[in-house]
CSV table of C-alpha atoms and ligand atoms in Angstrom, one decimal:
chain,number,residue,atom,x,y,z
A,1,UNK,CA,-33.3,-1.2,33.4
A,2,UNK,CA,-30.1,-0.4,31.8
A,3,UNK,CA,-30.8,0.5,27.9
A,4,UNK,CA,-28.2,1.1,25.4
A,5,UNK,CA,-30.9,2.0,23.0
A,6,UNK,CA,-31.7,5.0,24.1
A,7,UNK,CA,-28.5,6.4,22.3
A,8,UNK,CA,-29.8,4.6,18.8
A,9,UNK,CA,-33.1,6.2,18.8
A,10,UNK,CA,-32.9,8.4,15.7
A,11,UNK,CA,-29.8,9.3,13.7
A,12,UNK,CA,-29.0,12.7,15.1
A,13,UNK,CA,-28.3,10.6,18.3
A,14,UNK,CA,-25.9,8.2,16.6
A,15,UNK,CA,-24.4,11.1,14.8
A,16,UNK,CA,-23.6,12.6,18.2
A,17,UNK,CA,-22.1,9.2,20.1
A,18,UNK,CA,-20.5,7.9,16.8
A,19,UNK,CA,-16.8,7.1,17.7
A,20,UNK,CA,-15.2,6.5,14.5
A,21,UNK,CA,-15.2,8.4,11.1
A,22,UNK,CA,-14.1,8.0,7.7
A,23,UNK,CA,-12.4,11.1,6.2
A,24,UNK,CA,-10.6,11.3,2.9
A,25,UNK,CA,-7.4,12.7,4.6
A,26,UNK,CA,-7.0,9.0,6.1
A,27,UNK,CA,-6.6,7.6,2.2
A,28,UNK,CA,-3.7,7.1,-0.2
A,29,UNK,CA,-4.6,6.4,-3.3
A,30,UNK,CA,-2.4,3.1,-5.1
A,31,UNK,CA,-1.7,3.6,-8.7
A,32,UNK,CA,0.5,1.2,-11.4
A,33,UNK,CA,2.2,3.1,-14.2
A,34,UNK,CA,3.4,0.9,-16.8
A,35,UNK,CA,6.3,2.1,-19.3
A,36,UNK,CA,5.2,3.2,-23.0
A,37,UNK,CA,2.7,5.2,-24.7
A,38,UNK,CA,-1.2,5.6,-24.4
A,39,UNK,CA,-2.0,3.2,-22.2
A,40,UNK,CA,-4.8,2.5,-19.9
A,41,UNK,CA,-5.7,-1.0,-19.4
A,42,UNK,CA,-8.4,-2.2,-16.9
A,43,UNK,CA,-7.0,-4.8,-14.4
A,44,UNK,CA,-9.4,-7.3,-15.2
A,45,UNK,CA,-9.7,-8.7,-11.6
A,46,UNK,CA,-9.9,-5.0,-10.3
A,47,UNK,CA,-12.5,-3.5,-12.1
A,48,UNK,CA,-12.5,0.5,-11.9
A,49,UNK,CA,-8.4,0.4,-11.5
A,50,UNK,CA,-6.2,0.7,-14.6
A,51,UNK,CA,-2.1,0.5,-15.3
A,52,UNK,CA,-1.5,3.8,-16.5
A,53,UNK,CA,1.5,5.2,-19.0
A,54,UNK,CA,3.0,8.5,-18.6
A,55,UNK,CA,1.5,10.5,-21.1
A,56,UNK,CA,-2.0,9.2,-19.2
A,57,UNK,CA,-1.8,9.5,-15.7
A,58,UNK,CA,-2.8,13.0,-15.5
A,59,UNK,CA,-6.5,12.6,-16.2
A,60,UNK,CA,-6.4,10.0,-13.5
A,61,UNK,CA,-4.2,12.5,-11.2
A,62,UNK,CA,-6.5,15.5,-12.0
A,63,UNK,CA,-9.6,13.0,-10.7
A,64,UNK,CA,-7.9,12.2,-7.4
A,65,UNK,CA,-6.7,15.7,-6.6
A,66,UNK,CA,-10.3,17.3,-7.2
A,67,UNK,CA,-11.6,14.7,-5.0
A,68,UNK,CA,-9.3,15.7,-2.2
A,69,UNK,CA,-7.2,12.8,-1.7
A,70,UNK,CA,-4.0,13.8,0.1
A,71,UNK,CA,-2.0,11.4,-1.0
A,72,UNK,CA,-0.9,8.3,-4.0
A,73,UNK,CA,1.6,5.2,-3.9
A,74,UNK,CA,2.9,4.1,-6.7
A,75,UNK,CA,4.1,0.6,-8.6
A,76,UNK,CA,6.1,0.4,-11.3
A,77,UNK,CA,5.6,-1.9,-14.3
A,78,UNK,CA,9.0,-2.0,-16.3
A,79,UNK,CA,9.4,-3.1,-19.4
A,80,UNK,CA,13.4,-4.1,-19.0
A,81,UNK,CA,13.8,-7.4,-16.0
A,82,UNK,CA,16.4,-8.6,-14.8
A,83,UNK,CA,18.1,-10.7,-12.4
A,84,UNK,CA,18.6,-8.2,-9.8
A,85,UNK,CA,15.7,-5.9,-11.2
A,86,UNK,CA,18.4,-2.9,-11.8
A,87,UNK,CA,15.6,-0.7,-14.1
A,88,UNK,CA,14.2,0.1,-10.1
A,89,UNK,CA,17.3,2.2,-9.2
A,90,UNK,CA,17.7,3.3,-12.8
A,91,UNK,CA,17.6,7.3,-13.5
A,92,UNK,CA,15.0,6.6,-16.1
A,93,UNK,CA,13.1,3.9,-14.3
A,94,UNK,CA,9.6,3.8,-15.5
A,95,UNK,CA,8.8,5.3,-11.2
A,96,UNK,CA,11.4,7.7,-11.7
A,97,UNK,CA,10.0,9.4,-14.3
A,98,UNK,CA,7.2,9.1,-13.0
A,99,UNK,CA,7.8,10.8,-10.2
A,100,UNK,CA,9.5,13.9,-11.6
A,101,UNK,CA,6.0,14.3,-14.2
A,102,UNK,CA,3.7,14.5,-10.8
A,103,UNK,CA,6.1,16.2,-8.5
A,104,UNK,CA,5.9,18.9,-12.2
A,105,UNK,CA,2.3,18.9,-12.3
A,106,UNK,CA,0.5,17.7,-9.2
A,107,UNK,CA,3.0,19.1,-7.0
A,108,UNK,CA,0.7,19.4,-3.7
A,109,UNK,CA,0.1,15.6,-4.5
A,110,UNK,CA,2.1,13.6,-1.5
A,111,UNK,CA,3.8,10.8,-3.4
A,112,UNK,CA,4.6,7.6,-1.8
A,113,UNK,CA,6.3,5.1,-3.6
A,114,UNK,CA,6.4,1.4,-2.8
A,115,UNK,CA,9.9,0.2,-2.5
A,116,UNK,CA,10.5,-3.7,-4.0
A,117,UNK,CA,11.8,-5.8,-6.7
A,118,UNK,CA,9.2,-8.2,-7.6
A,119,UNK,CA,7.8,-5.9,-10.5
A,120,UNK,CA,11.5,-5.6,-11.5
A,121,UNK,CA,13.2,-9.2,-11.2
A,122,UNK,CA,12.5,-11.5,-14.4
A,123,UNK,CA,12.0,-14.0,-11.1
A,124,UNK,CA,9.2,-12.2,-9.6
A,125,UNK,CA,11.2,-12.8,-6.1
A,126,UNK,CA,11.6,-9.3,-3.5
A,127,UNK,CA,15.2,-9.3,-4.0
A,128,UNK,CA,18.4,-11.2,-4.9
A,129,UNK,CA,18.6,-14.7,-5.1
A,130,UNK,CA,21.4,-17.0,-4.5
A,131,UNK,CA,20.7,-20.8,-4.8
A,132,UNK,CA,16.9,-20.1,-5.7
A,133,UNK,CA,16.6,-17.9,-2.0
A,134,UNK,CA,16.2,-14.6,-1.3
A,135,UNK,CA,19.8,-13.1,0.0
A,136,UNK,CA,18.5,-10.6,2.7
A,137,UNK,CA,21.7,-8.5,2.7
A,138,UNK,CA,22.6,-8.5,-1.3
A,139,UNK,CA,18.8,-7.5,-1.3
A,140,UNK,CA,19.9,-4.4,1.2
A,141,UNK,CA,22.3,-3.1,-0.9
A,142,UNK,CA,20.1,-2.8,-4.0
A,143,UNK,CA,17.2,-1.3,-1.4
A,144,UNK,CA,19.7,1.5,-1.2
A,145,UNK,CA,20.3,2.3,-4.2
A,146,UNK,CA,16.2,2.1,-5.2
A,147,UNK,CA,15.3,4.1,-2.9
A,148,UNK,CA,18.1,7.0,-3.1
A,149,UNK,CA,17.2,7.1,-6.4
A,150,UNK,CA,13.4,7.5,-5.9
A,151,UNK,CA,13.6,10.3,-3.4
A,152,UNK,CA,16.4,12.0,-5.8
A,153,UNK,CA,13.2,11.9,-8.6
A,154,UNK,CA,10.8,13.5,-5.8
A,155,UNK,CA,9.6,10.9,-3.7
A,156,UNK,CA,7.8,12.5,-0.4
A,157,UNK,CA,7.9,9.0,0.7
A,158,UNK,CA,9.5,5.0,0.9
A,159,UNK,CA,7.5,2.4,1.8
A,160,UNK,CA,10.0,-0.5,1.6
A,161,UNK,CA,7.4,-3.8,0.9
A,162,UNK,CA,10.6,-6.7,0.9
A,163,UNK,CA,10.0,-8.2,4.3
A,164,UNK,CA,14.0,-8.5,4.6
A,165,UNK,CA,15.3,-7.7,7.7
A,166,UNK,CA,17.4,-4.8,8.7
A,167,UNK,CA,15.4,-2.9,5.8
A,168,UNK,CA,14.1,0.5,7.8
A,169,UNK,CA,17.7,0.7,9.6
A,170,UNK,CA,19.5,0.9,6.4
A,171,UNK,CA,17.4,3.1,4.6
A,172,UNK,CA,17.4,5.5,7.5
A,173,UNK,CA,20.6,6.1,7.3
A,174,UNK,CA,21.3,5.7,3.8
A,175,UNK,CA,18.5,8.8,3.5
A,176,UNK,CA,20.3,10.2,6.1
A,177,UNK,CA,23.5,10.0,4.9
A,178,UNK,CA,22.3,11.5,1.6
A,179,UNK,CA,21.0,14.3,3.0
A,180,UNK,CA,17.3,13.0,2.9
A,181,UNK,CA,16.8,13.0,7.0
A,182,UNK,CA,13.8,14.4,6.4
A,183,UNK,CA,12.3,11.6,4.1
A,184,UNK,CA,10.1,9.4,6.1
A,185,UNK,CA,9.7,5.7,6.0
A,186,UNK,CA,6.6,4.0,6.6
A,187,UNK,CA,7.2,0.4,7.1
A,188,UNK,CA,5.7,-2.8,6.2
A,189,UNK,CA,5.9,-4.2,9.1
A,190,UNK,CA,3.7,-7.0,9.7
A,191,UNK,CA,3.2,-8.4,5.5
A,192,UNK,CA,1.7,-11.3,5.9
A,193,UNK,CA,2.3,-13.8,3.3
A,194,UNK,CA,-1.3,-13.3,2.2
A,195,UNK,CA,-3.6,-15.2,-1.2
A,196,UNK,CA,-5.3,-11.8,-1.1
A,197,UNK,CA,-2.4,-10.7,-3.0
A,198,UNK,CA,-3.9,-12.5,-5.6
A,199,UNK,CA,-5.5,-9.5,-8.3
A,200,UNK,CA,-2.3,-7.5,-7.3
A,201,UNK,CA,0.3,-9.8,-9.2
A,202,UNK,CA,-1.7,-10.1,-11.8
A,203,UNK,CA,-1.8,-5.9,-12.1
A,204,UNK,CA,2.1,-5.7,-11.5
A,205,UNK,CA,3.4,-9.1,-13.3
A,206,UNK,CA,5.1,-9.9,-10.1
A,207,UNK,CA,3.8,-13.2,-9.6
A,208,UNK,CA,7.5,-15.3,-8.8
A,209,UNK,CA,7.9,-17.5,-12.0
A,210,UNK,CA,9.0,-20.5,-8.8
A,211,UNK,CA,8.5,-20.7,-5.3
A,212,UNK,CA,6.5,-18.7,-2.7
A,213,UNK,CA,7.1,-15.6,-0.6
A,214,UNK,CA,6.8,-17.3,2.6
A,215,UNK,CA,10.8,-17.5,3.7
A,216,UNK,CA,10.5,-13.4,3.8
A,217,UNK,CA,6.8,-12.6,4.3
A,218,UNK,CA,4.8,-13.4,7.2
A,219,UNK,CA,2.8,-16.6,8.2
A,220,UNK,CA,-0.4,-15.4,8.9
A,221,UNK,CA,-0.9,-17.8,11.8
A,222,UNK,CA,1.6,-15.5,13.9
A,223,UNK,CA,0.8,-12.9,16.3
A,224,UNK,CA,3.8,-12.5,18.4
A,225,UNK,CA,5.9,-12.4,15.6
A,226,UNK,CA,4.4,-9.6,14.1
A,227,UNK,CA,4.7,-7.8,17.3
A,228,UNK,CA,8.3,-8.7,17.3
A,229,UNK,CA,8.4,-7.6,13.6
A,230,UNK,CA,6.7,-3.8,14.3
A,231,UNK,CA,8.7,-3.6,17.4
A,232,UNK,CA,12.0,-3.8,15.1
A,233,UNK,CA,11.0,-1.5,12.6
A,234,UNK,CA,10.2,1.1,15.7
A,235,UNK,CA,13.1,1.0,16.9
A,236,UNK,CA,15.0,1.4,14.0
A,237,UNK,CA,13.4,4.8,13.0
A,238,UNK,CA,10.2,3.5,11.2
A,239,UNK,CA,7.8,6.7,11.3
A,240,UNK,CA,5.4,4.8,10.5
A,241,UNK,CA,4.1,1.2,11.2
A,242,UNK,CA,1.9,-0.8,8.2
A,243,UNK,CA,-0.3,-4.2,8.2
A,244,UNK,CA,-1.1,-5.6,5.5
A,245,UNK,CA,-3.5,-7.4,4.8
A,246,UNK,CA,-6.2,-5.5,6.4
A,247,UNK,CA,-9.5,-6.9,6.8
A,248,UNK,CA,-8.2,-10.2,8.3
A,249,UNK,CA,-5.5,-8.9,10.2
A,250,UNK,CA,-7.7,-5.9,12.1
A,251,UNK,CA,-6.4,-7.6,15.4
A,252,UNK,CA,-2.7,-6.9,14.5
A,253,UNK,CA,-3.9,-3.2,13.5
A,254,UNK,CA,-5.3,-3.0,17.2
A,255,UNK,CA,-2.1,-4.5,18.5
A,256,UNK,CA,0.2,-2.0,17.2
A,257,UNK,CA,-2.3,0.6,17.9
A,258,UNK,CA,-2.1,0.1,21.5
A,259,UNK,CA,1.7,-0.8,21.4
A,260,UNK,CA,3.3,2.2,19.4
A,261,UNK,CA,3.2,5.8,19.3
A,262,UNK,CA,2.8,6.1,16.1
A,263,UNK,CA,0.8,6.0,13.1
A,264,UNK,CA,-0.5,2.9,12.2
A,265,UNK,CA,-1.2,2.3,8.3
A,266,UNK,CA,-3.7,-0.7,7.1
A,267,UNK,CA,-3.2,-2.0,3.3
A,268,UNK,CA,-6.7,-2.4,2.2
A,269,UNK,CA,-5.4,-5.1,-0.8
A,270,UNK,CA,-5.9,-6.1,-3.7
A,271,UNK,CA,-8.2,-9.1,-2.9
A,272,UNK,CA,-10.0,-7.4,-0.2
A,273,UNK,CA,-11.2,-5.4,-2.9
A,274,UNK,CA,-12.2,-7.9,-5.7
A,275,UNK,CA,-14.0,-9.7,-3.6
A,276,UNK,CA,-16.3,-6.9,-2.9
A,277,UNK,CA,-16.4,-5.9,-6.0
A,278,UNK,CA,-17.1,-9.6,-7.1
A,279,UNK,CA,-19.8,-9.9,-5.0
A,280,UNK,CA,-21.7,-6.4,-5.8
A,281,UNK,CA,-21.8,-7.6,-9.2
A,282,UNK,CA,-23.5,-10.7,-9.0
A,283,UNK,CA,-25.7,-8.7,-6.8
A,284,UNK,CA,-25.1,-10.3,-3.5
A,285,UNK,CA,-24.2,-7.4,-1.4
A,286,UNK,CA,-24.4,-3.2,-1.2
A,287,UNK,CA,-20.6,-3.1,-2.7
A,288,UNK,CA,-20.9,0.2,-1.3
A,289,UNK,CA,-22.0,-0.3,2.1
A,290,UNK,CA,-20.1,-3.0,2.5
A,291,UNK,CA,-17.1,-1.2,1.4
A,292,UNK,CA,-17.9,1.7,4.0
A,293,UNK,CA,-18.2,-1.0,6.8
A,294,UNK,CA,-15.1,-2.4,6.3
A,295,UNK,CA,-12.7,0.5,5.8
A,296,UNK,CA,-14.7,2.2,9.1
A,297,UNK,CA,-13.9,-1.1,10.9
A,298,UNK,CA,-10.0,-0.4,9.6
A,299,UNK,CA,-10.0,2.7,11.4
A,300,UNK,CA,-12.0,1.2,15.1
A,301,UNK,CA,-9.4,-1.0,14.6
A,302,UNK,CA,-6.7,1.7,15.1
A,303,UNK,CA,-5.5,2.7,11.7
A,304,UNK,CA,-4.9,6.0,11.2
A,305,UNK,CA,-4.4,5.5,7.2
A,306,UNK,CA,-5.9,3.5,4.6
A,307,UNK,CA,-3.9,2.4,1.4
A,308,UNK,CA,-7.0,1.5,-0.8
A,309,UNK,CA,-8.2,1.0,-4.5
A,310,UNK,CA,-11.5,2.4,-3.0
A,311,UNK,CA,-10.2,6.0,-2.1
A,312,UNK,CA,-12.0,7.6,-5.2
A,313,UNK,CA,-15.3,5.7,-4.0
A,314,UNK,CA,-15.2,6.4,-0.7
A,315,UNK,CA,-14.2,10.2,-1.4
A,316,UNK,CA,-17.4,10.3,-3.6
A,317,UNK,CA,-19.5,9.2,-0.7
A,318,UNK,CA,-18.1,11.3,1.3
A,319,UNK,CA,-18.8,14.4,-0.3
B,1,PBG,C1,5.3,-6.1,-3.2
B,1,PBG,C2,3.9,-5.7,-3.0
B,1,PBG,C3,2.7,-6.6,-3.1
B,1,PBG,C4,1.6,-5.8,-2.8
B,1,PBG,C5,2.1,-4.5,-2.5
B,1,PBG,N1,3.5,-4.5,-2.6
B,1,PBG,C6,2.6,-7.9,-3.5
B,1,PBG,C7,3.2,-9.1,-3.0
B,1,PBG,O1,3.9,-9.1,-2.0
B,1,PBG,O2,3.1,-10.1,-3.8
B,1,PBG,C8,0.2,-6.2,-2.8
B,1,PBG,C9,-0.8,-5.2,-2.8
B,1,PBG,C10,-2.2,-5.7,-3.0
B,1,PBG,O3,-2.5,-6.9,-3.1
B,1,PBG,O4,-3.0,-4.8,-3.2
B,1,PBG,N2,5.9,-5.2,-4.0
């Protein structure tokens, strides 16, 4: 008889034939910072995750580096919005400063920063709106001038999160152009206009004060779209490919995996991670097992990195 139980007989066994592994190097760590002073406020749906200030990140900085985590994102919280969300591309934005504070004192930290306007706009919308829509190519221009001005603070990377098309050509070359070529961009690709996103707008205040986000993100019935969408971003100079959400999308992760050569990133969000969290609190699951199975199914998927709120955790169980 053929038995596949032979090679489950003891753990050493399953060590040996185990295909997949979790490692902290496949983690970056998501973080809010939030302008003014002494603050560190407990995201109520996100328990364990906080919106920082300044003057506070770096006991929250000095935990992540000594557990070995490569690698951060930041989100702004501003206190100045606007129409257009200008205080993103502003010298002083609260990411700017930010950024030149860890690139100062964490500076083996790899700092990614999220690139968007819904924290930013006093309308909560991904961009510029004429007649109550999102104006893809107004929205461009200001993407510019965001992310110029991120990577002149010390950004290591832009992850442009706007869904508007054209978005990784023109920030290649408007990097390039600024003698940034060797800035990469990791795209979000396939954003899926997801409820998952739920706990997140809460963190960031981005919920849009009208509307949806489902004329720019992502209708989570579509397949070939997103293939369409990752295949763009490819060709115009992504580095490297994002889906987000995760845990319901792990057959677009395995799509892109097979169709690209390169990196494929998963965004382990916001609701993905109440939910557990939810659950493990009333008791009704091992939060922590469950949280291990599902970022290992992330990477047998075919992501090579994790964005998730559970790095620190899972670096814990790690080591
Ligand atoms: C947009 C952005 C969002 C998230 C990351 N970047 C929210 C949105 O599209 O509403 C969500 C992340 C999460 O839920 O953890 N700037």
């Amino acid at each position: 008889m053929l038995r596949p139980r032979r090679l489950r007989s003891n753990a050493n066994i399953r060590r040996m034939v185990r295909e997949n592994h979790l490692s902290v190097d496949d983690f970056i760590y998501p973080i809010f910072v939030e302008e003014g002073e002494n603050i560190k406020t407990e995201i109520p749906s996100m328990p364990g995750i906080f919106r920082y200030s300044i003057d506070r990140l770096g006991e929250e900085l000095k935990e992540v580096q000594s557990l070995g985590i490569p690698s951060i994102m930041l989100f702004g919280i501003p206190l100045h919005k606007d129409a257009e969300g200008s205080s993103s591309w502003s010298k002083e934005g609260i990411i700017q400063q930010a950024s030149r504070y860890i690139k100062k004192e964490f500076p083996s930290l790899y700092l990614v920063a999220d690139v968007c306007f819904c924290e930013y706009t006093d309308h909560g919308h991904c961009g510029v709106l004429v007649n109550n829509e999102v104006d893809n190519d107004l929205t461009l221009t200001n993407l510019e001038k965001q992310t110029v001005s991120l990577v002149e603070a010390g950004v290591d990377m832009i992850a442009p999160s706007g869904m508007m098309d054209g978005t990784i050509a023109t920030l290649r070359d408007a990097l390039d152009l600024g003698g940034y070529s060797q800035i990469p961009l990791m795209a979000y690709s396939v954003k899926y206009s997801s409820a998952f996103y739920g706990p997140f707008r809460d963190a960031a205040d981005s919920t849009p004060s009208f509307g949806d986000r489902k004329t720019y993100q992502m209708d989570p019935a579509n397949r070939i779209e997103a293939l369409k969408e990752a295949a763009l971003d490819a060709e115009e100079g992504a580095d490297i490919l994002m889906v987000k959400p995760a845990l319901a999308y792990l057959d677009i992760i395995r799509d892109l995996k097979e169709l690209h050569d390169l990196p494929i990133a998963a965004y382990n969000v916001s609701g993905e991670y109440a939910m557990v969290k939810a659950a493990a609190e009333k008791g009704w699951i091992d939060g922590e097992k469950v949280m291990m199975e599902k970022l290992l199914s992330m990477k047998r998927a075919g992501a090579d990195i994790i964005l998730s709120y559970f790095a620190k955790e899972v670096a814990r169980v790690l080591s």
